[in-house]
Amino acid sequence: MGAYSLLEKIRPGPPSLRILVRVVPAALIVIVLFFLFASQKPREIIAISGRPPPVVPPPPRPSDALNASNATNTQNTQNTQKPQNTQNTKPTWQWSPEHDADNFGLSEEQCLIAFPKQYADLDKSVSLWAERRIKPEDLDARPVHTSLIRAMIYEGQLFIIEYGPQTQTQSRGPATLFALHRALTAFPDRHLLPNIEFVLTTEDYDKDEDPTAPIWAYTKQDEDDLVWMMPDFGYFSWPESKVGAYHEMRKRIMAVDEGGLGPDGNLTAPLPFHNKTPQIVWRGVTWTNEEIRGQLMEVTKDQSWADVQVIDWGDRDNPNSNLIPIEDHCRYMFAAQTEGKSYSGRAKYLLNCRSVTVSHPTLWREPHQSALVAEGPDANYVEVYSDWSDLPQKIQYFIDHPAEAERIANNSIATFRDRYLTNAAEACYWRQLIRKWGSVMDFQPAAFIVTSEGKLARRGDSYEDWALKGPRSE
């Protein structure tokens, strides 16, 4: 007998009561099941139903709402900006001749970016001395005599220790030291440069007949393992040749090619390449290298495409002299470059012109040597035979093909005037010479000496004191 039937028999009553008796137990069962499932953990509900319950986030706090609003505004602002390269956000410096040509204080990184080709000979010198090392006795093996100077750089400051007589090179010593000092003082981190001591010569080349020790010189041949090249004195000034200060000479040359203020104070119009004189120009003496220069004179004699003449240095102040200003060489389509006793001091000036520099194969190197290109689309000068025998054919070819000649002249401008022959390049080379020399030195230079009285005294004169006292032999 069912429970409901039993209740009906025990407590008979009206139909409504009987319905209530049936419904109440069922409702109680439903309520119990509801609370049973409601008390289970979400993971148990998921297991039962097969899908997760809807997630209802808690109401935000006021501070969270403010932060969310700011983040939204920032994101909207970023979306309006140009996309950025997240892989390399560090800006890369680029060389600009308009802004950097006269910057003597470029960083080491900038120097390496701007002038990668001018340090090849320094790297070679380092490799030759990496094991042997430079010792104090090496410098002592170069006693200071005519045209030699012993100096040191200590904590970024130049000191002159010994200054030999400069009988034939009066302006070269001061010009060289002035340029070195300038490269130091323009560099904010000069105190980080190594302390070094060195000997340099102001002669055309190292004239020691039996050298055994390293030396700084303006030029070298490939086999000169003892020579470390330094910039030519002309990068500061060369008054004896009437060239004057290097930076002023560059301005005069640019006034010819690009237009500007000339040496007479008047404005000049640009001189396009096709309007230049279609000749090769040269001025000089032959006795310094009769083989090379004498043969140039022979090949160009009475030729309509040549303006090649010997000058008399003793008569250079005569208005009727054959001497012409260096900037006027740039008015010609072609300029001859010849070695003399050693390297040619004029090469760096000619390569500043928007003209085609023509040269025989050279024996003597300069810091910009590795940037010279004789053939191909990047050619920036023309090379001829040592006896100049192919000069007539090459000059005539380029006169007949002026566009090819102008391409070479433009390459020369881009490579040399606007890069490797700038003041910035010279200063960079000086500091790299200091670093490389210091990397193979086997000692620290002594900043002080003990006097006969037993006291410490500064060794040498600071550059500033030396310059004010005036260059003199010790």
Tab-separated table of C-alpha atoms in Angstrom:
chain	number	residue	atom	x	y	z
A	1	MET	CA	0.000	0.000	0.000
A	2	GLY	CA	1.375	3.463	-0.956
A	3	ALA	CA	2.025	6.240	1.525
A	4	TYR	CA	-0.629	8.444	0.042
A	5	SER	CA	-3.263	5.676	0.298
A	6	LEU	CA	-2.324	5.059	3.903
A	7	LEU	CA	-2.748	8.723	4.745
A	8	GLU	CA	-6.092	8.815	3.079
A	9	LYS	CA	-7.274	5.912	5.176
A	10	ILE	CA	-5.897	7.324	8.371
A	11	ARG	CA	-7.025	10.896	7.861
A	12	PRO	CA	-9.810	11.077	5.371
A	13	GLY	CA	-10.705	14.595	4.336
A	14	PRO	CA	-11.829	16.813	1.531
A	15	PRO	CA	-10.191	16.545	-1.954
A	16	SER	CA	-8.178	19.805	-1.569
A	17	LEU	CA	-6.465	18.397	1.459
A	18	ARG	CA	-5.650	15.258	-0.399
A	19	ILE	CA	-4.036	17.248	-3.241
A	20	LEU	CA	-1.894	19.168	-0.738
A	21	VAL	CA	-0.745	15.951	0.806
A	22	ARG	CA	0.429	14.747	-2.620
A	23	VAL	CA	2.221	17.985	-3.664
A	24	VAL	CA	4.162	18.879	-0.501
A	25	PRO	CA	6.448	15.801	-0.448
A	26	ALA	CA	7.337	16.317	-4.137
A	27	ALA	CA	8.207	19.971	-3.504
A	28	LEU	CA	10.405	19.019	-0.587
A	29	ILE	CA	12.326	16.587	-2.810
A	30	VAL	CA	12.918	19.321	-5.441
A	31	ILE	CA	14.186	21.800	-2.792
A	32	VAL	CA	16.607	19.252	-1.335
A	33	LEU	CA	18.039	18.450	-4.772
A	34	PHE	CA	18.468	22.179	-5.568
A	35	PHE	CA	20.522	22.866	-2.446
A	36	LEU	CA	22.492	19.694	-3.006
A	37	PHE	CA	23.663	20.799	-6.466
A	38	ALA	CA	24.124	24.438	-5.457
A	39	SER	CA	26.569	23.443	-2.723
A	40	GLN	CA	28.922	21.634	-5.171
A	41	LYS	CA	32.206	23.256	-6.519
A	42	PRO	CA	32.235	24.643	-10.082
A	43	ARG	CA	34.520	21.865	-11.309
A	44	GLU	CA	31.951	19.306	-10.121
A	45	ILE	CA	29.202	21.156	-11.996
A	46	ILE	CA	31.373	21.211	-15.116
A	47	ALA	CA	31.881	17.475	-14.815
A	48	ILE	CA	28.192	16.917	-14.581
A	49	SER	CA	26.911	19.321	-17.218
A	50	GLY	CA	29.811	18.973	-19.688
A	51	ARG	CA	30.250	22.769	-20.150
A	52	PRO	CA	31.470	25.572	-17.834
A	53	PRO	CA	29.038	27.934	-16.216
A	54	PRO	CA	28.992	31.551	-17.426
A	55	VAL	CA	31.655	33.746	-15.781
A	56	VAL	CA	30.343	36.954	-14.297
A	57	PRO	CA	33.165	39.429	-13.463
A	58	PRO	CA	33.076	41.236	-10.138
A	59	PRO	CA	32.080	44.901	-10.211
A	60	PRO	CA	35.133	47.139	-10.892
A	61	ARG	CA	36.697	49.308	-8.219
A	62	PRO	CA	36.895	53.069	-8.937
A	63	SER	CA	40.718	52.932	-9.272
A	64	ASP	CA	40.483	50.027	-11.723
A	65	ALA	CA	38.031	51.951	-13.833
A	66	LEU	CA	40.375	54.966	-13.929
A	67	ASN	CA	43.367	52.837	-14.933
A	68	ALA	CA	41.357	51.139	-17.636
A	69	SER	CA	40.304	54.503	-19.006
A	70	ASN	CA	43.922	55.732	-19.123
A	71	ALA	CA	45.079	52.543	-20.819
A	72	THR	CA	42.363	52.916	-23.442
A	73	ASN	CA	43.373	56.508	-24.141
A	74	THR	CA	47.064	55.519	-24.416
A	75	GLN	CA	46.247	52.677	-26.787
A	76	ASN	CA	44.175	54.984	-28.961
A	77	THR	CA	47.060	57.482	-29.094
A	78	GLN	CA	49.545	54.783	-30.056
A	79	ASN	CA	47.249	53.517	-32.772
A	80	THR	CA	47.331	56.943	-34.425
A	81	GLN	CA	51.152	56.941	-34.561
A	82	LYS	CA	53.320	55.303	-37.220
A	83	PRO	CA	54.289	51.699	-36.507
A	84	GLN	CA	57.739	51.361	-35.007
A	85	ASN	CA	60.422	48.779	-35.628
A	86	THR	CA	60.510	46.802	-32.388
A	87	GLN	CA	63.521	44.738	-33.501
A	88	ASN	CA	65.978	47.645	-33.657
A	89	THR	CA	64.834	50.771	-31.879
A	90	LYS	CA	68.364	52.197	-31.466
A	91	PRO	CA	68.910	54.958	-34.044
A	92	THR	CA	71.853	54.395	-36.383
A	93	TRP	CA	74.115	57.405	-36.975
A	94	GLN	CA	74.831	58.269	-40.596
A	95	TRP	CA	77.618	60.407	-42.021
A	96	SER	CA	76.533	63.744	-43.503
A	97	PRO	CA	79.261	65.910	-45.082
A	98	GLU	CA	77.099	69.004	-44.716
A	99	HIS	CA	76.944	68.564	-40.935
A	100	ASP	CA	79.990	66.460	-40.059
A	101	ALA	CA	82.858	67.383	-42.402
A	102	ASP	CA	84.345	69.882	-39.937
A	103	ASN	CA	83.444	67.977	-36.775
A	104	PHE	CA	86.779	67.214	-35.099
A	105	GLY	CA	85.093	65.389	-32.204
A	106	LEU	CA	83.266	62.408	-33.687
A	107	SER	CA	83.000	59.389	-31.410
A	108	GLU	CA	85.046	56.265	-32.069
A	109	GLU	CA	81.945	54.476	-33.351
A	110	GLN	CA	81.103	57.349	-35.686
A	111	CYS	CA	84.684	57.425	-36.989
A	112	LEU	CA	84.556	53.735	-37.837
A	113	ILE	CA	81.198	54.142	-39.582
A	114	ALA	CA	82.252	57.192	-41.588
A	115	PHE	CA	85.794	56.188	-42.615
A	116	PRO	CA	86.123	52.393	-42.643
A	117	LYS	CA	88.843	52.332	-45.318
A	118	GLN	CA	91.403	54.659	-43.759
A	119	TYR	CA	92.664	52.421	-40.952
A	120	ALA	CA	94.009	49.497	-43.015
A	121	ASP	CA	97.666	50.441	-42.576
A	122	LEU	CA	97.215	50.953	-38.831
A	123	ASP	CA	95.748	47.466	-38.527
A	124	LYS	CA	98.730	46.091	-40.430
A	125	SER	CA	101.138	47.875	-38.076
A	126	VAL	CA	99.344	46.448	-35.046
A	127	SER	CA	99.613	42.915	-36.423
A	128	LEU	CA	103.363	43.393	-36.954
A	129	TRP	CA	103.945	44.636	-33.399
A	130	ALA	CA	101.388	42.610	-31.443
A	131	GLU	CA	103.974	40.095	-30.213
A	132	ARG	CA	107.160	42.141	-30.252
A	133	ARG	CA	105.562	45.095	-28.433
A	134	ILE	CA	106.960	48.635	-28.254
A	135	LYS	CA	109.387	49.139	-25.364
A	136	PRO	CA	111.171	52.195	-23.903
A	137	GLU	CA	114.433	51.129	-25.516
A	138	ASP	CA	112.728	51.263	-28.933
A	139	LEU	CA	112.084	54.969	-28.477
A	140	ASP	CA	115.566	55.524	-27.096
A	141	ALA	CA	116.891	53.945	-30.302
A	142	ARG	CA	115.528	57.031	-32.097
A	143	PRO	CA	117.626	59.849	-30.556
A	144	VAL	CA	116.077	63.220	-31.308
A	145	HIS	CA	118.034	65.086	-33.973
A	146	THR	CA	117.105	67.191	-37.000
A	147	SER	CA	113.393	66.931	-37.896
A	148	LEU	CA	112.584	64.535	-35.039
A	149	ILE	CA	110.203	65.165	-32.121
A	150	ARG	CA	109.602	63.039	-29.035
A	151	ALA	CA	106.260	63.518	-27.321
A	152	MET	CA	103.722	61.803	-25.122
A	153	ILE	CA	99.991	61.817	-24.533
A	154	TYR	CA	99.048	61.483	-20.890
A	155	GLU	CA	95.410	61.506	-19.739
A	156	GLY	CA	94.419	62.989	-23.076
A	157	GLN	CA	96.952	65.846	-22.887
A	158	LEU	CA	99.838	66.336	-25.331
A	159	PHE	CA	103.321	66.893	-23.878
A	160	ILE	CA	106.441	67.784	-25.870
A	161	ILE	CA	109.496	65.989	-24.444
A	162	GLU	CA	112.180	66.772	-27.044
A	163	TYR	CA	111.988	68.967	-30.139
A	164	GLY	CA	114.810	68.598	-32.648
A	165	PRO	CA	115.990	71.317	-35.061
A	166	GLN	CA	113.608	71.819	-38.001
A	167	THR	CA	116.057	73.285	-40.500
A	168	GLN	CA	114.305	72.273	-43.741
A	169	THR	CA	110.811	71.739	-42.368
A	170	GLN	CA	110.228	74.840	-40.257
A	171	SER	CA	106.412	74.842	-40.309
A	172	ARG	CA	105.890	71.093	-40.374
A	173	GLY	CA	106.641	70.424	-36.701
A	174	PRO	CA	104.263	73.066	-35.328
A	175	ALA	CA	101.584	72.181	-37.900
A	176	THR	CA	101.760	68.485	-37.013
A	177	LEU	CA	101.602	69.078	-33.263
A	178	PHE	CA	98.851	71.683	-33.641
A	179	ALA	CA	96.752	69.175	-35.610
A	180	LEU	CA	97.328	66.410	-33.053
A	181	HIS	CA	96.420	68.735	-30.186
A	182	ARG	CA	93.255	69.789	-32.041
A	183	ALA	CA	92.183	66.166	-32.476
A	184	LEU	CA	92.593	65.644	-28.729
A	185	THR	CA	90.869	68.758	-27.408
A	186	ALA	CA	87.851	68.296	-29.699
A	187	PHE	CA	87.222	64.810	-28.290
A	188	PRO	CA	85.109	64.772	-25.089
A	189	ASP	CA	86.424	61.347	-24.011
A	190	ARG	CA	90.114	62.086	-24.569
A	191	HIS	CA	90.883	61.065	-20.975
A	192	LEU	CA	89.906	57.520	-21.990
A	193	LEU	CA	92.575	57.356	-24.690
A	194	PRO	CA	95.664	55.312	-23.775
A	195	ASN	CA	98.757	57.008	-22.381
A	196	ILE	CA	101.456	56.744	-25.045
A	197	GLU	CA	104.952	57.952	-25.910
A	198	PHE	CA	106.313	58.204	-29.448
A	199	VAL	CA	108.873	59.714	-31.823
A	200	LEU	CA	107.860	61.351	-35.111
A	201	THR	CA	109.718	62.762	-38.087
A	202	THR	CA	108.753	65.823	-40.122
A	203	GLU	CA	110.855	64.784	-43.110
A	204	ASP	CA	109.208	63.598	-46.322
A	205	TYR	CA	109.821	60.047	-45.094
A	206	ASP	CA	111.847	58.152	-42.490
A	207	LYS	CA	115.422	58.917	-43.528
A	208	ASP	CA	117.147	56.695	-40.991
A	209	GLU	CA	119.448	54.558	-43.134
A	210	ASP	CA	119.419	51.587	-40.773
A	211	PRO	CA	116.287	51.881	-38.639
A	212	THR	CA	115.615	49.394	-35.875
A	213	ALA	CA	112.793	51.112	-33.999
A	214	PRO	CA	109.269	52.310	-34.847
A	215	ILE	CA	108.522	55.912	-35.790
A	216	TRP	CA	105.597	58.064	-36.910
A	217	ALA	CA	105.930	59.488	-40.432
A	218	TYR	CA	103.732	61.086	-43.092
A	219	THR	CA	104.165	58.215	-45.542
A	220	LYS	CA	105.561	54.716	-45.984
A	221	GLN	CA	106.133	52.013	-48.546
A	222	ASP	CA	104.542	48.608	-48.110
A	223	GLU	CA	107.741	47.058	-46.779
A	224	ASP	CA	108.331	49.794	-44.163
A	225	ASP	CA	107.259	47.772	-41.139
A	226	LEU	CA	108.769	50.251	-38.671
A	227	VAL	CA	106.743	53.227	-39.915
A	228	TRP	CA	103.343	54.124	-38.480
A	229	MET	CA	101.625	56.633	-40.752
A	230	MET	CA	100.318	59.917	-39.368
A	231	PRO	CA	98.356	62.643	-41.212
A	232	ASP	CA	100.309	65.027	-43.412
A	233	PHE	CA	101.167	68.465	-41.951
A	234	GLY	CA	99.207	70.075	-44.799
A	235	TYR	CA	95.946	69.109	-43.117
A	236	PHE	CA	96.705	72.006	-40.785
A	237	SER	CA	98.526	74.473	-43.064
A	238	TRP	CA	101.296	74.691	-45.663
A	239	PRO	CA	102.265	78.368	-45.913
A	240	GLU	CA	105.495	77.884	-47.888
A	241	SER	CA	103.605	76.595	-50.926
A	242	LYS	CA	101.030	79.397	-50.801
A	243	VAL	CA	98.318	76.836	-50.088
A	244	GLY	CA	97.687	78.045	-46.551
A	245	ALA	CA	95.232	76.569	-44.059
A	246	TYR	CA	93.596	73.356	-45.185
A	247	HIS	CA	90.039	74.324	-44.259
A	248	GLU	CA	90.422	77.627	-46.144
A	249	MET	CA	91.798	75.818	-49.176
A	250	ARG	CA	88.753	73.533	-49.203
A	251	LYS	CA	86.481	76.566	-49.191
A	252	ARG	CA	88.345	78.088	-52.133
A	253	ILE	CA	88.099	74.861	-54.107
A	254	MET	CA	84.387	74.529	-53.384
A	255	ALA	CA	83.891	78.133	-54.471
A	256	VAL	CA	85.281	77.148	-57.885
A	257	ASP	CA	83.222	73.985	-58.269
A	258	GLU	CA	80.012	74.867	-56.446
A	259	GLY	CA	80.104	78.655	-56.450
A	260	GLY	CA	80.648	80.849	-53.410
A	261	LEU	CA	82.980	83.395	-51.894
A	262	GLY	CA	86.301	83.433	-53.727
A	263	PRO	CA	89.735	84.382	-52.320
A	264	ASP	CA	89.252	87.944	-53.582
A	265	GLY	CA	86.073	88.342	-51.553
A	266	ASN	CA	83.761	88.212	-54.569
A	267	LEU	CA	81.027	85.679	-55.190
A	268	THR	CA	81.705	83.223	-57.996
A	269	ALA	CA	79.276	81.156	-60.046
A	270	PRO	CA	79.508	77.352	-60.092
A	271	LEU	CA	81.781	75.878	-62.753
A	272	PRO	CA	80.105	72.814	-64.326
A	273	PHE	CA	82.432	70.026	-65.372
A	274	HIS	CA	81.610	70.398	-69.073
A	275	ASN	CA	82.686	74.054	-68.916
A	276	LYS	CA	86.135	73.294	-67.500
A	277	THR	CA	89.253	73.594	-69.630
A	278	PRO	CA	89.683	70.263	-71.489
A	279	GLN	CA	93.355	69.910	-70.586
A	280	ILE	CA	95.537	68.195	-68.008
A	281	VAL	CA	97.305	70.639	-65.698
A	282	TRP	CA	100.521	70.250	-63.682
A	283	ARG	CA	102.974	72.586	-61.982
A	284	GLY	CA	106.116	71.547	-60.152
A	285	VAL	CA	109.833	70.862	-60.290
A	286	THR	CA	111.415	67.851	-61.938
A	287	TRP	CA	114.576	67.446	-59.851
A	288	THR	CA	112.729	65.729	-56.984
A	289	ASN	CA	111.855	62.776	-59.250
A	290	GLU	CA	113.352	63.175	-62.694
A	291	GLU	CA	112.195	59.770	-63.905
A	292	ILE	CA	108.503	60.359	-63.229
A	293	ARG	CA	108.233	64.116	-63.666
A	294	GLY	CA	110.717	64.390	-66.505
A	295	GLN	CA	108.818	61.820	-68.541
A	296	LEU	CA	105.566	63.688	-67.918
A	297	MET	CA	107.174	66.792	-69.400
A	298	GLU	CA	108.292	64.828	-72.465
A	299	VAL	CA	104.920	63.209	-73.161
A	300	THR	CA	102.957	66.468	-72.810
A	301	LYS	CA	105.367	68.756	-74.683
A	302	ASP	CA	103.554	70.917	-77.280
A	303	GLN	CA	100.285	69.009	-76.815
A	304	SER	CA	97.033	70.977	-77.111
A	305	TRP	CA	95.412	68.912	-74.370
A	306	ALA	CA	98.138	69.692	-71.793
A	307	ASP	CA	99.101	72.672	-69.641
A	308	VAL	CA	102.205	71.212	-67.974
A	309	GLN	CA	104.978	73.566	-66.852
A	310	VAL	CA	107.978	73.656	-64.534
A	311	ILE	CA	108.053	76.329	-61.839
A	312	ASP	CA	110.880	78.050	-60.018
A	313	TRP	CA	110.210	77.944	-56.281
A	314	GLY	CA	112.728	80.729	-55.766
A	315	ASP	CA	110.708	82.963	-58.072
A	316	ARG	CA	107.257	81.954	-56.857
A	317	ASP	CA	106.398	85.494	-55.702
A	318	ASN	CA	106.959	86.869	-59.197
A	319	PRO	CA	103.592	87.787	-60.810
A	320	ASN	CA	104.896	86.357	-64.074
A	321	SER	CA	105.705	83.009	-62.459
A	322	ASN	CA	104.123	79.835	-63.844
A	323	LEU	CA	102.805	79.089	-60.365
A	324	ILE	CA	99.000	78.946	-60.178
A	325	PRO	CA	96.873	78.719	-57.010
A	326	ILE	CA	95.837	75.218	-56.060
A	327	GLU	CA	92.140	76.068	-56.487
A	328	ASP	CA	92.771	77.093	-60.099
A	329	HIS	CA	93.849	73.519	-60.842
A	330	CYS	CA	90.151	72.726	-60.380
A	331	ARG	CA	89.272	74.809	-63.452
A	332	TYR	CA	90.755	72.047	-65.620
A	333	MET	CA	89.055	68.753	-66.454
A	334	PHE	CA	92.220	66.796	-65.586
A	335	ALA	CA	95.016	67.251	-63.036
A	336	ALA	CA	98.265	65.266	-62.936
A	337	GLN	CA	99.503	63.881	-59.628
A	338	THR	CA	103.202	62.977	-59.395
A	339	GLU	CA	105.365	61.623	-56.591
A	340	GLY	CA	108.537	63.523	-55.744
A	341	LYS	CA	111.084	62.436	-53.156
A	342	SER	CA	108.289	60.401	-51.665
A	343	TYR	CA	104.515	60.958	-51.533
A	344	SER	CA	102.897	63.886	-53.319
A	345	GLY	CA	101.777	66.668	-50.998
A	346	ARG	CA	99.449	67.966	-53.707
A	347	ALA	CA	97.352	64.777	-54.032
A	348	LYS	CA	94.963	65.610	-51.198
A	349	TYR	CA	94.283	69.025	-52.736
A	350	LEU	CA	93.670	67.726	-56.261
A	351	LEU	CA	91.312	65.035	-54.971
A	352	ASN	CA	89.174	67.807	-53.456
A	353	CYS	CA	88.435	69.088	-56.997
A	354	ARG	CA	85.549	68.040	-59.200
A	355	SER	CA	88.178	67.103	-61.771
A	356	VAL	CA	89.769	63.840	-62.861
A	357	THR	CA	93.026	63.194	-61.024
A	358	VAL	CA	95.489	61.288	-63.229
A	359	SER	CA	98.345	59.440	-61.532
A	360	HIS	CA	101.108	56.973	-62.265
A	361	PRO	CA	101.309	53.884	-59.979
A	362	THR	CA	102.503	55.176	-56.619
A	363	LEU	CA	105.091	53.674	-54.279
A	364	TRP	CA	104.341	55.771	-51.214
A	365	ARG	CA	101.205	55.386	-49.150
A	366	GLU	CA	98.999	57.877	-47.306
A	367	PRO	CA	96.081	57.243	-44.913
A	368	HIS	CA	93.478	57.685	-47.685
A	369	GLN	CA	95.255	55.213	-50.008
A	370	SER	CA	92.771	52.380	-49.498
A	371	ALA	CA	89.905	54.571	-50.727
A	372	LEU	CA	91.449	55.042	-54.193
A	373	VAL	CA	89.683	53.122	-56.982
A	374	ALA	CA	91.149	53.143	-60.505
A	375	GLU	CA	88.637	51.034	-62.428
A	376	GLY	CA	84.944	50.174	-62.605
A	377	PRO	CA	81.793	52.147	-61.823
A	378	ASP	CA	83.275	53.424	-58.535
A	379	ALA	CA	86.516	54.684	-60.106
A	380	ASN	CA	87.550	57.983	-58.511
A	381	TYR	CA	90.821	58.620	-60.391
A	382	VAL	CA	92.636	57.457	-63.538
A	383	GLU	CA	95.897	55.514	-63.425
A	384	VAL	CA	98.416	55.551	-66.292
A	385	TYR	CA	101.742	53.818	-66.899
A	386	SER	CA	104.780	54.965	-64.954
A	387	ASP	CA	106.288	56.425	-68.142
A	388	TRP	CA	103.011	58.227	-69.028
A	389	SER	CA	103.060	56.585	-72.469
A	390	ASP	CA	99.309	55.901	-72.458
A	391	LEU	CA	98.415	59.401	-71.232
A	392	PRO	CA	97.627	60.870	-74.697
A	393	GLN	CA	95.156	58.106	-75.534
A	394	LYS	CA	93.414	58.265	-72.157
A	395	ILE	CA	93.078	62.047	-72.139
A	396	GLN	CA	91.691	62.047	-75.669
A	397	TYR	CA	89.240	59.275	-74.775
A	398	PHE	CA	87.808	61.205	-71.855
A	399	ILE	CA	87.661	64.447	-73.849
A	400	ASP	CA	85.575	62.531	-76.388
A	401	HIS	CA	83.486	60.924	-73.609
A	402	PRO	CA	82.928	63.751	-71.096
A	403	ALA	CA	80.108	61.933	-69.290
A	404	GLU	CA	82.504	59.164	-68.241
A	405	ALA	CA	85.070	61.703	-67.118
A	406	GLU	CA	82.454	63.578	-65.109
A	407	ARG	CA	81.364	60.349	-63.408
A	408	ILE	CA	84.929	59.803	-62.179
A	409	ALA	CA	85.133	63.424	-61.021
A	410	ASN	CA	81.853	63.078	-59.120
A	411	ASN	CA	83.063	59.854	-57.509
A	412	SER	CA	86.167	61.718	-56.370
A	413	ILE	CA	84.000	64.379	-54.742
A	414	ALA	CA	81.872	61.805	-52.925
A	415	THR	CA	84.844	59.734	-51.759
A	416	PHE	CA	87.444	62.353	-50.920
A	417	ARG	CA	86.167	65.914	-50.675
A	418	ASP	CA	83.003	64.826	-48.863
A	419	ARG	CA	84.503	62.025	-46.755
A	420	TYR	CA	88.108	60.802	-46.544
A	421	LEU	CA	89.821	64.188	-46.952
A	422	THR	CA	87.652	66.096	-44.477
A	423	ASN	CA	88.836	67.606	-41.205
A	424	ALA	CA	86.701	65.035	-39.405
A	425	ALA	CA	88.522	62.155	-41.114
A	426	GLU	CA	91.921	63.574	-40.163
A	427	ALA	CA	90.964	63.939	-36.487
A	428	CYS	CA	89.510	60.420	-36.433
A	429	TYR	CA	92.733	59.035	-37.867
A	430	TRP	CA	94.874	60.756	-35.213
A	431	ARG	CA	92.845	59.224	-32.387
A	432	GLN	CA	92.840	55.777	-33.972
A	433	LEU	CA	96.622	56.021	-34.345
A	434	ILE	CA	96.819	56.748	-30.605
A	435	ARG	CA	94.598	53.765	-29.763
A	436	LYS	CA	96.426	51.341	-32.042
A	437	TRP	CA	99.901	52.452	-30.935
A	438	GLY	CA	98.824	52.195	-27.312
A	439	SER	CA	97.487	48.677	-27.841
A	440	VAL	CA	101.011	47.358	-28.557
A	441	MET	CA	103.008	49.461	-26.077
A	442	ASP	CA	104.714	47.403	-23.408
A	443	PHE	CA	105.049	50.207	-20.851
A	444	GLN	CA	103.321	53.195	-19.314
A	445	PRO	CA	105.006	56.532	-20.054
A	446	ALA	CA	106.391	58.367	-17.026
A	447	ALA	CA	104.534	61.608	-16.352
A	448	PHE	CA	107.168	62.780	-13.836
A	449	ILE	CA	110.922	62.549	-13.447
A	450	VAL	CA	113.188	62.858	-10.414
A	451	THR	CA	115.391	65.937	-10.629
A	452	SER	CA	119.010	66.114	-9.527
A	453	GLU	CA	117.688	67.625	-6.309
A	454	GLY	CA	115.570	64.562	-5.649
A	455	LYS	CA	112.268	66.286	-6.415
A	456	LEU	CA	109.504	65.223	-8.763
A	457	ALA	CA	108.985	67.368	-11.841
A	458	ARG	CA	106.601	67.187	-14.768
A	459	ARG	CA	108.216	65.514	-17.755
A	460	GLY	CA	108.167	67.660	-20.864
A	461	ASP	CA	106.122	70.768	-21.618
A	462	SER	CA	102.382	70.728	-21.954
A	463	TYR	CA	101.394	71.597	-25.475
A	464	GLU	CA	99.932	74.910	-24.316
A	465	ASP	CA	103.166	75.994	-22.631
A	466	TRP	CA	105.243	74.797	-25.556
A	467	ALA	CA	103.104	76.706	-28.064
A	468	LEU	CA	103.312	79.949	-26.073
A	469	LYS	CA	107.052	79.670	-25.571
A	470	GLY	CA	107.450	79.107	-29.297
A	471	PRO	CA	108.835	76.058	-31.128
A	472	ARG	CA	112.464	75.586	-30.223
A	473	SER	CA	115.089	72.877	-30.148
A	474	GLU	CA	115.888	71.355	-26.776
